[in-house]
């Protein structure tokens, strides 16, 4: 008995695209490292933030690992590590204490993806095929005649 | 796709459906539930929903970028309120002006708050000594669209 011929399945057809947030959302940020200097005055606001506000922020975000690292002789830095393997580094020497908190919040809100222009082609990024199908000039009642 | 192409495609689809109805009796849905079941029977659906003052054509698993939404945290799930149109390959249902959320429910998860690429605008008036550089990074919120959930309205 000969079975009916089956359609060839190409390897690329079986690919799936990640859609974080479609059913379940997994946060993209995994670790935030705050580096400061013990003596230099540019680190004063960062040190104030670490001693006063960091613990509250860490309790609010239990999925993120917060690391406080002393780095003498250098400017204060906030470094965020993300699940896609990239990291974002933000210098903190110019900011007040609430400015430092805003920059740490920026790291927490980000997904770690590279900054790209988001106005034109990336408003709706879709991997799904068009539900209505693609218009074809050949499958029309009166095809265009040159 | 140009407007004339869309119109000719639409008219051809209507003509095809009309010509089909002569040979095979096309069953027009009697009520909204029948219309929804027709749309659900097809493999994939889309919605046209308005968010932040703009209309978007969305499908499940899409990543939508809108201007920064305040009072929204990363990981929050938002239910789209204004769904204007639900459709599939051959059928479309348009709301007046909105389809009630008891019938169609679509959720969007906030994936991130980002800033776009640095835009530099250089302004100059020649021979007047006036020139200035404006740097701008526009803040955005990115949302992941969930699946389209059809439900029967509960009759009180």
Tab-separated table of C-alpha atoms in Angstrom:
chain	number	residue	atom	x	y	z
A	1	UNK	CA	0.000	0.000	0.000
A	2	UNK	CA	1.481	3.318	-1.081
A	3	UNK	CA	0.686	6.226	1.259
A	4	UNK	CA	-0.264	9.644	-0.135
A	5	UNK	CA	2.736	11.940	-0.804
A	6	UNK	CA	3.303	14.302	2.129
A	7	UNK	CA	4.379	17.890	1.755
A	8	UNK	CA	8.035	18.497	2.522
A	9	UNK	CA	8.500	20.290	5.852
A	10	UNK	CA	11.368	22.751	5.700
A	11	UNK	CA	13.403	23.301	8.841
A	12	UNK	CA	12.750	27.052	8.864
A	13	UNK	CA	8.974	26.459	8.996
A	14	UNK	CA	9.332	24.920	12.442
A	15	UNK	CA	11.033	28.004	13.866
A	16	UNK	CA	9.202	29.915	16.587
A	17	UNK	CA	9.664	33.532	17.581
A	18	UNK	CA	9.852	34.680	21.182
A	19	UNK	CA	6.889	36.730	22.406
A	20	UNK	CA	7.660	37.680	26.007
A	21	UNK	CA	4.484	39.019	27.551
A	22	UNK	CA	2.040	37.247	25.234
A	23	UNK	CA	0.931	34.711	27.842
A	24	UNK	CA	3.444	35.145	30.627
A	25	UNK	CA	5.835	38.033	31.179
A	26	UNK	CA	9.374	37.413	32.399
A	27	UNK	CA	11.272	40.540	33.469
A	28	UNK	CA	14.307	41.320	31.333
A	29	UNK	CA	16.511	42.934	33.966
A	30	UNK	CA	18.392	40.523	36.208
A	31	UNK	CA	21.049	42.535	38.082
A	32	UNK	CA	21.844	46.156	38.910
A	33	UNK	CA	25.320	47.061	40.167
A	34	UNK	CA	25.932	50.423	41.830
A	35	UNK	CA	29.584	51.424	41.933
A	36	UNK	CA	30.723	54.360	44.063
A	37	UNK	CA	33.824	55.894	45.616
A	38	UNK	CA	34.048	56.262	49.377
A	39	UNK	CA	35.879	59.624	49.368
A	40	UNK	CA	35.287	61.624	46.175
A	41	UNK	CA	32.506	64.277	46.440
A	42	UNK	CA	31.009	63.267	43.078
A	43	UNK	CA	29.825	60.021	44.721
A	44	UNK	CA	28.073	61.787	47.637
A	45	UNK	CA	24.600	61.625	46.159
A	46	UNK	CA	25.064	58.012	45.097
A	47	UNK	CA	26.175	57.096	48.637
A	48	UNK	CA	23.110	58.891	50.066
A	49	UNK	CA	20.856	56.983	47.678
A	50	UNK	CA	22.456	53.641	48.591
A	51	UNK	CA	22.104	54.219	52.331
A	52	UNK	CA	18.567	55.675	52.230
A	53	UNK	CA	16.537	54.501	49.219
A	54	UNK	CA	18.142	51.402	47.717
A	55	UNK	CA	16.704	48.929	50.216
A	56	UNK	CA	13.137	50.101	49.586
A	57	UNK	CA	13.675	49.754	45.822
A	58	UNK	CA	15.177	46.278	46.246
A	59	UNK	CA	12.159	45.120	48.252
A	60	UNK	CA	9.851	46.374	45.493
A	61	UNK	CA	11.758	44.392	42.834
A	62	UNK	CA	12.437	40.946	44.311
A	63	UNK	CA	13.374	39.457	40.923
A	64	UNK	CA	16.343	41.810	40.496
A	65	UNK	CA	19.731	41.287	42.159
A	66	UNK	CA	21.087	44.568	43.540
A	67	UNK	CA	24.846	44.747	44.053
A	68	UNK	CA	26.649	47.598	45.788
A	69	UNK	CA	30.308	47.760	44.837
A	70	UNK	CA	32.969	50.094	46.130
A	71	UNK	CA	35.315	51.396	43.446
A	72	UNK	CA	37.631	54.027	44.885
A	73	UNK	CA	39.071	56.751	42.706
A	74	UNK	CA	36.367	56.400	40.056
A	75	UNK	CA	33.120	58.144	39.191
A	76	UNK	CA	29.821	56.591	40.378
A	77	UNK	CA	28.120	54.243	37.941
A	78	UNK	CA	24.893	52.238	37.666
A	79	UNK	CA	25.230	49.107	35.549
A	80	UNK	CA	22.223	47.007	34.550
A	81	UNK	CA	22.560	43.431	33.302
A	82	UNK	CA	19.833	41.967	31.124
A	83	UNK	CA	18.627	38.560	30.056
A	84	UNK	CA	19.653	39.129	26.419
A	85	UNK	CA	23.277	39.290	27.566
A	86	UNK	CA	23.715	43.044	27.121
A	87	UNK	CA	24.366	45.611	29.806
A	88	UNK	CA	23.624	49.314	30.151
A	89	UNK	CA	25.999	51.644	31.980
A	90	UNK	CA	24.878	55.050	33.280
A	91	UNK	CA	27.280	57.543	34.939
A	92	UNK	CA	25.761	59.133	38.046
A	93	UNK	CA	28.179	61.945	38.953
A	94	UNK	CA	25.992	64.819	37.727
A	95	UNK	CA	22.752	63.842	39.458
A	96	UNK	CA	21.011	64.614	42.720
A	97	UNK	CA	19.624	61.785	44.851
A	98	UNK	CA	16.262	61.710	43.026
A	99	UNK	CA	18.174	61.850	39.729
A	100	UNK	CA	20.083	58.725	40.748
A	101	UNK	CA	16.763	57.033	41.547
A	102	UNK	CA	15.406	58.047	38.134
A	103	UNK	CA	18.390	56.519	36.360
A	104	UNK	CA	18.108	53.283	38.353
A	105	UNK	CA	14.404	53.209	37.421
A	106	UNK	CA	15.397	53.683	33.756
A	107	UNK	CA	17.606	50.596	34.041
A	108	UNK	CA	14.778	48.649	35.670
A	109	UNK	CA	12.262	49.656	32.973
A	110	UNK	CA	14.504	48.781	30.038
A	111	UNK	CA	14.631	45.449	28.250
A	112	UNK	CA	18.324	45.649	27.423
A	113	UNK	CA	17.684	45.849	23.691
A	114	UNK	CA	19.871	48.156	21.635
A	115	UNK	CA	18.449	51.655	21.206
A	116	UNK	CA	16.911	51.860	17.755
A	117	UNK	CA	14.714	54.471	16.035
A	118	UNK	CA	11.148	53.532	16.978
A	119	UNK	CA	9.085	56.049	14.999
A	120	UNK	CA	8.735	54.688	11.490
A	121	UNK	CA	9.122	50.993	10.779
A	122	UNK	CA	8.931	49.603	14.308
A	123	UNK	CA	5.537	50.827	15.523
A	124	UNK	CA	3.944	47.382	15.185
A	125	UNK	CA	6.508	44.576	15.033
A	126	UNK	CA	4.731	41.425	13.976
A	127	UNK	CA	5.910	37.899	13.194
A	128	UNK	CA	2.373	36.710	12.356
A	129	UNK	CA	1.251	36.283	8.754
A	130	UNK	CA	-1.385	38.761	7.613
A	131	UNK	CA	-4.825	37.557	8.731
A	132	UNK	CA	-6.499	39.003	5.635
A	133	UNK	CA	-3.919	37.621	3.232
A	134	UNK	CA	-1.702	39.572	0.853
A	135	UNK	CA	-3.242	41.268	-2.171
A	136	UNK	CA	-2.210	39.680	-5.461
A	137	UNK	CA	-2.481	41.435	-8.795
A	138	UNK	CA	-2.915	38.103	-10.557
A	139	UNK	CA	-5.922	36.953	-8.497
A	140	UNK	CA	-8.217	39.827	-9.420
A	141	UNK	CA	-11.310	39.849	-11.630
A	142	UNK	CA	-9.753	42.218	-14.163
A	143	UNK	CA	-5.931	41.962	-14.012
A	144	UNK	CA	-3.979	45.026	-15.036
A	145	UNK	CA	-3.117	45.037	-18.738
A	146	UNK	CA	-0.156	46.962	-20.005
B	1	UNK	CA	-0.593	49.287	-0.281
B	2	UNK	CA	-2.185	52.228	-2.193
B	3	UNK	CA	-5.815	53.167	-1.533
B	4	UNK	CA	-6.920	52.260	-5.052
B	5	UNK	CA	-5.389	48.823	-4.646
B	6	UNK	CA	-7.241	48.286	-1.347
B	7	UNK	CA	-10.526	49.434	-2.909
B	8	UNK	CA	-10.125	47.201	-5.955
B	9	UNK	CA	-9.183	44.266	-3.705
B	10	UNK	CA	-12.210	44.908	-1.496
B	11	UNK	CA	-14.550	45.248	-4.448
B	12	UNK	CA	-13.155	42.070	-5.972
B	13	UNK	CA	-13.662	40.229	-2.679
B	14	UNK	CA	-17.254	41.462	-2.488
B	15	UNK	CA	-17.794	40.483	-6.119
B	16	UNK	CA	-16.337	37.045	-5.426
B	17	UNK	CA	-18.560	36.605	-2.381
B	18	UNK	CA	-21.580	37.859	-4.330
B	19	UNK	CA	-20.840	35.538	-7.270
B	20	UNK	CA	-20.357	32.690	-4.799
B	21	UNK	CA	-23.734	33.436	-3.256
B	22	UNK	CA	-25.444	32.865	-6.596
B	23	UNK	CA	-24.064	29.350	-7.026
B	24	UNK	CA	-23.683	28.304	-3.377
B	25	UNK	CA	-26.084	29.979	-0.958
B	26	UNK	CA	-23.870	32.129	1.264
B	27	UNK	CA	-25.290	32.155	4.765
B	28	UNK	CA	-25.310	35.635	6.221
B	29	UNK	CA	-25.073	35.561	9.985
B	30	UNK	CA	-28.363	36.340	11.697
B	31	UNK	CA	-26.967	37.760	14.892
B	32	UNK	CA	-23.701	38.921	16.398
B	33	UNK	CA	-22.940	35.522	17.961
B	34	UNK	CA	-23.174	33.848	14.550
B	35	UNK	CA	-20.910	36.529	13.070
B	36	UNK	CA	-18.324	35.987	15.793
B	37	UNK	CA	-18.439	32.220	15.337
B	38	UNK	CA	-17.802	32.709	11.587
B	39	UNK	CA	-14.774	34.858	12.347
B	40	UNK	CA	-13.500	32.399	14.976
B	41	UNK	CA	-13.798	29.482	12.558
B	42	UNK	CA	-10.992	30.901	10.398
B	43	UNK	CA	-7.319	30.261	11.219
B	44	UNK	CA	-6.219	33.769	12.223
B	45	UNK	CA	-7.872	36.999	13.326
B	46	UNK	CA	-6.867	40.648	13.666
B	47	UNK	CA	-8.262	43.669	15.470
B	48	UNK	CA	-8.229	47.391	14.808
B	49	UNK	CA	-7.929	49.100	18.170
B	50	UNK	CA	-7.165	52.649	19.172
B	51	UNK	CA	-4.558	53.294	21.840
B	52	UNK	CA	-3.118	56.633	22.914
B	53	UNK	CA	-5.288	58.401	20.340
B	54	UNK	CA	-4.163	56.367	17.330
B	55	UNK	CA	-5.627	53.333	15.567
B	56	UNK	CA	-3.484	50.258	15.027
B	57	UNK	CA	-4.067	47.006	13.184
B	58	UNK	CA	-2.958	44.350	15.656
B	59	UNK	CA	-2.609	40.599	15.759
B	60	UNK	CA	-1.739	38.388	18.726
B	61	UNK	CA	1.990	38.277	19.621
B	62	UNK	CA	2.624	41.726	18.098
B	63	UNK	CA	4.937	44.227	19.776
B	64	UNK	CA	3.333	47.685	19.738
B	65	UNK	CA	5.309	50.872	20.417
B	66	UNK	CA	3.321	53.864	21.696
B	67	UNK	CA	4.418	57.144	23.276
B	68	UNK	CA	5.228	56.814	26.965
B	69	UNK	CA	2.234	55.835	29.079
B	70	UNK	CA	2.276	57.357	32.545
B	71	UNK	CA	1.053	55.468	35.628
B	72	UNK	CA	1.894	52.156	33.991
B	73	UNK	CA	4.628	49.847	35.231
B	74	UNK	CA	6.585	47.216	33.359
B	75	UNK	CA	4.719	43.902	33.613
B	76	UNK	CA	1.257	45.467	33.949
B	77	UNK	CA	-1.528	43.976	31.834
B	78	UNK	CA	-3.834	46.440	30.092
B	79	UNK	CA	-7.209	45.570	28.528
B	80	UNK	CA	-7.761	47.378	25.230
B	81	UNK	CA	-10.915	49.448	25.587
B	82	UNK	CA	-11.572	50.700	22.040
B	83	UNK	CA	-11.699	47.803	19.600
B	84	UNK	CA	-13.187	49.147	16.373
B	85	UNK	CA	-12.949	46.105	14.161
B	86	UNK	CA	-12.458	42.358	14.429
B	87	UNK	CA	-11.765	40.329	11.343
B	88	UNK	CA	-10.307	37.274	9.729
B	89	UNK	CA	-9.448	36.418	6.136
B	90	UNK	CA	-12.952	36.547	4.693
B	91	UNK	CA	-15.085	38.225	7.373
B	92	UNK	CA	-14.962	41.547	9.167
B	93	UNK	CA	-17.088	42.858	11.996
B	94	UNK	CA	-17.062	46.566	12.608
B	95	UNK	CA	-18.230	48.129	15.850
B	96	UNK	CA	-20.400	51.232	16.127
B	97	UNK	CA	-17.984	52.840	16.923
B	98	UNK	CA	-16.611	50.225	19.304
B	99	UNK	CA	-17.197	46.511	19.858
B	100	UNK	CA	-18.240	45.898	23.460
B	101	UNK	CA	-15.629	44.363	25.700
B	102	UNK	CA	-18.134	41.722	26.829
B	103	UNK	CA	-17.792	40.221	23.311
B	104	UNK	CA	-14.131	40.689	22.439
B	105	UNK	CA	-11.350	41.098	24.946
B	106	UNK	CA	-7.705	41.750	24.093
B	107	UNK	CA	-4.993	42.290	26.670
B	108	UNK	CA	-1.639	43.967	26.222
B	109	UNK	CA	1.327	43.490	28.569
B	110	UNK	CA	3.745	46.347	29.142
B	111	UNK	CA	7.141	44.948	28.184
B	112	UNK	CA	9.330	48.007	28.640
B	113	UNK	CA	9.654	51.770	28.861
B	114	UNK	CA	12.442	52.908	26.548
B	115	UNK	CA	13.786	55.962	24.898
B	116	UNK	CA	14.289	56.112	21.146
B	117	UNK	CA	17.464	56.946	19.333
B	118	UNK	CA	18.881	60.441	19.822
B	119	UNK	CA	17.343	62.823	17.260
B	120	UNK	CA	19.387	65.917	16.471
B	121	UNK	CA	17.586	68.939	14.974
B	122	UNK	CA	19.849	71.700	13.732
B	123	UNK	CA	18.265	75.117	13.172
B	124	UNK	CA	20.012	77.981	11.449
B	125	UNK	CA	19.170	81.339	9.937
B	126	UNK	CA	21.980	82.430	7.721
B	127	UNK	CA	23.781	85.779	8.074
B	128	UNK	CA	21.890	86.423	11.359
B	129	UNK	CA	24.153	84.646	13.801
B	130	UNK	CA	21.303	82.328	14.802
B	131	UNK	CA	21.893	78.630	15.058
B	132	UNK	CA	20.969	76.022	17.630
B	133	UNK	CA	21.129	72.271	18.045
B	134	UNK	CA	18.221	70.459	19.677
B	135	UNK	CA	18.816	66.936	20.933
B	136	UNK	CA	15.807	64.754	21.735
B	137	UNK	CA	15.279	61.167	22.865
B	138	UNK	CA	11.560	60.427	22.721
B	139	UNK	CA	10.250	58.113	25.480
B	140	UNK	CA	8.197	55.106	24.378
B	141	UNK	CA	6.263	52.253	25.959
B	142	UNK	CA	6.279	48.857	24.266
B	143	UNK	CA	3.316	46.517	24.638
B	144	UNK	CA	2.964	42.844	23.731
B	145	UNK	CA	-0.521	42.041	22.414
B	146	UNK	CA	-2.147	38.938	23.898
B	147	UNK	CA	-4.597	36.605	22.215
B	148	UNK	CA	-8.056	37.723	21.085
B	149	UNK	CA	-10.659	36.319	23.501
B	150	UNK	CA	-14.201	35.944	22.248
B	151	UNK	CA	-16.919	35.529	24.861
B	152	UNK	CA	-20.700	35.375	25.003
B	153	UNK	CA	-22.248	38.306	26.866
B	154	UNK	CA	-23.879	37.241	30.127
B	155	UNK	CA	-27.585	38.109	29.990
B	156	UNK	CA	-28.619	39.625	33.320
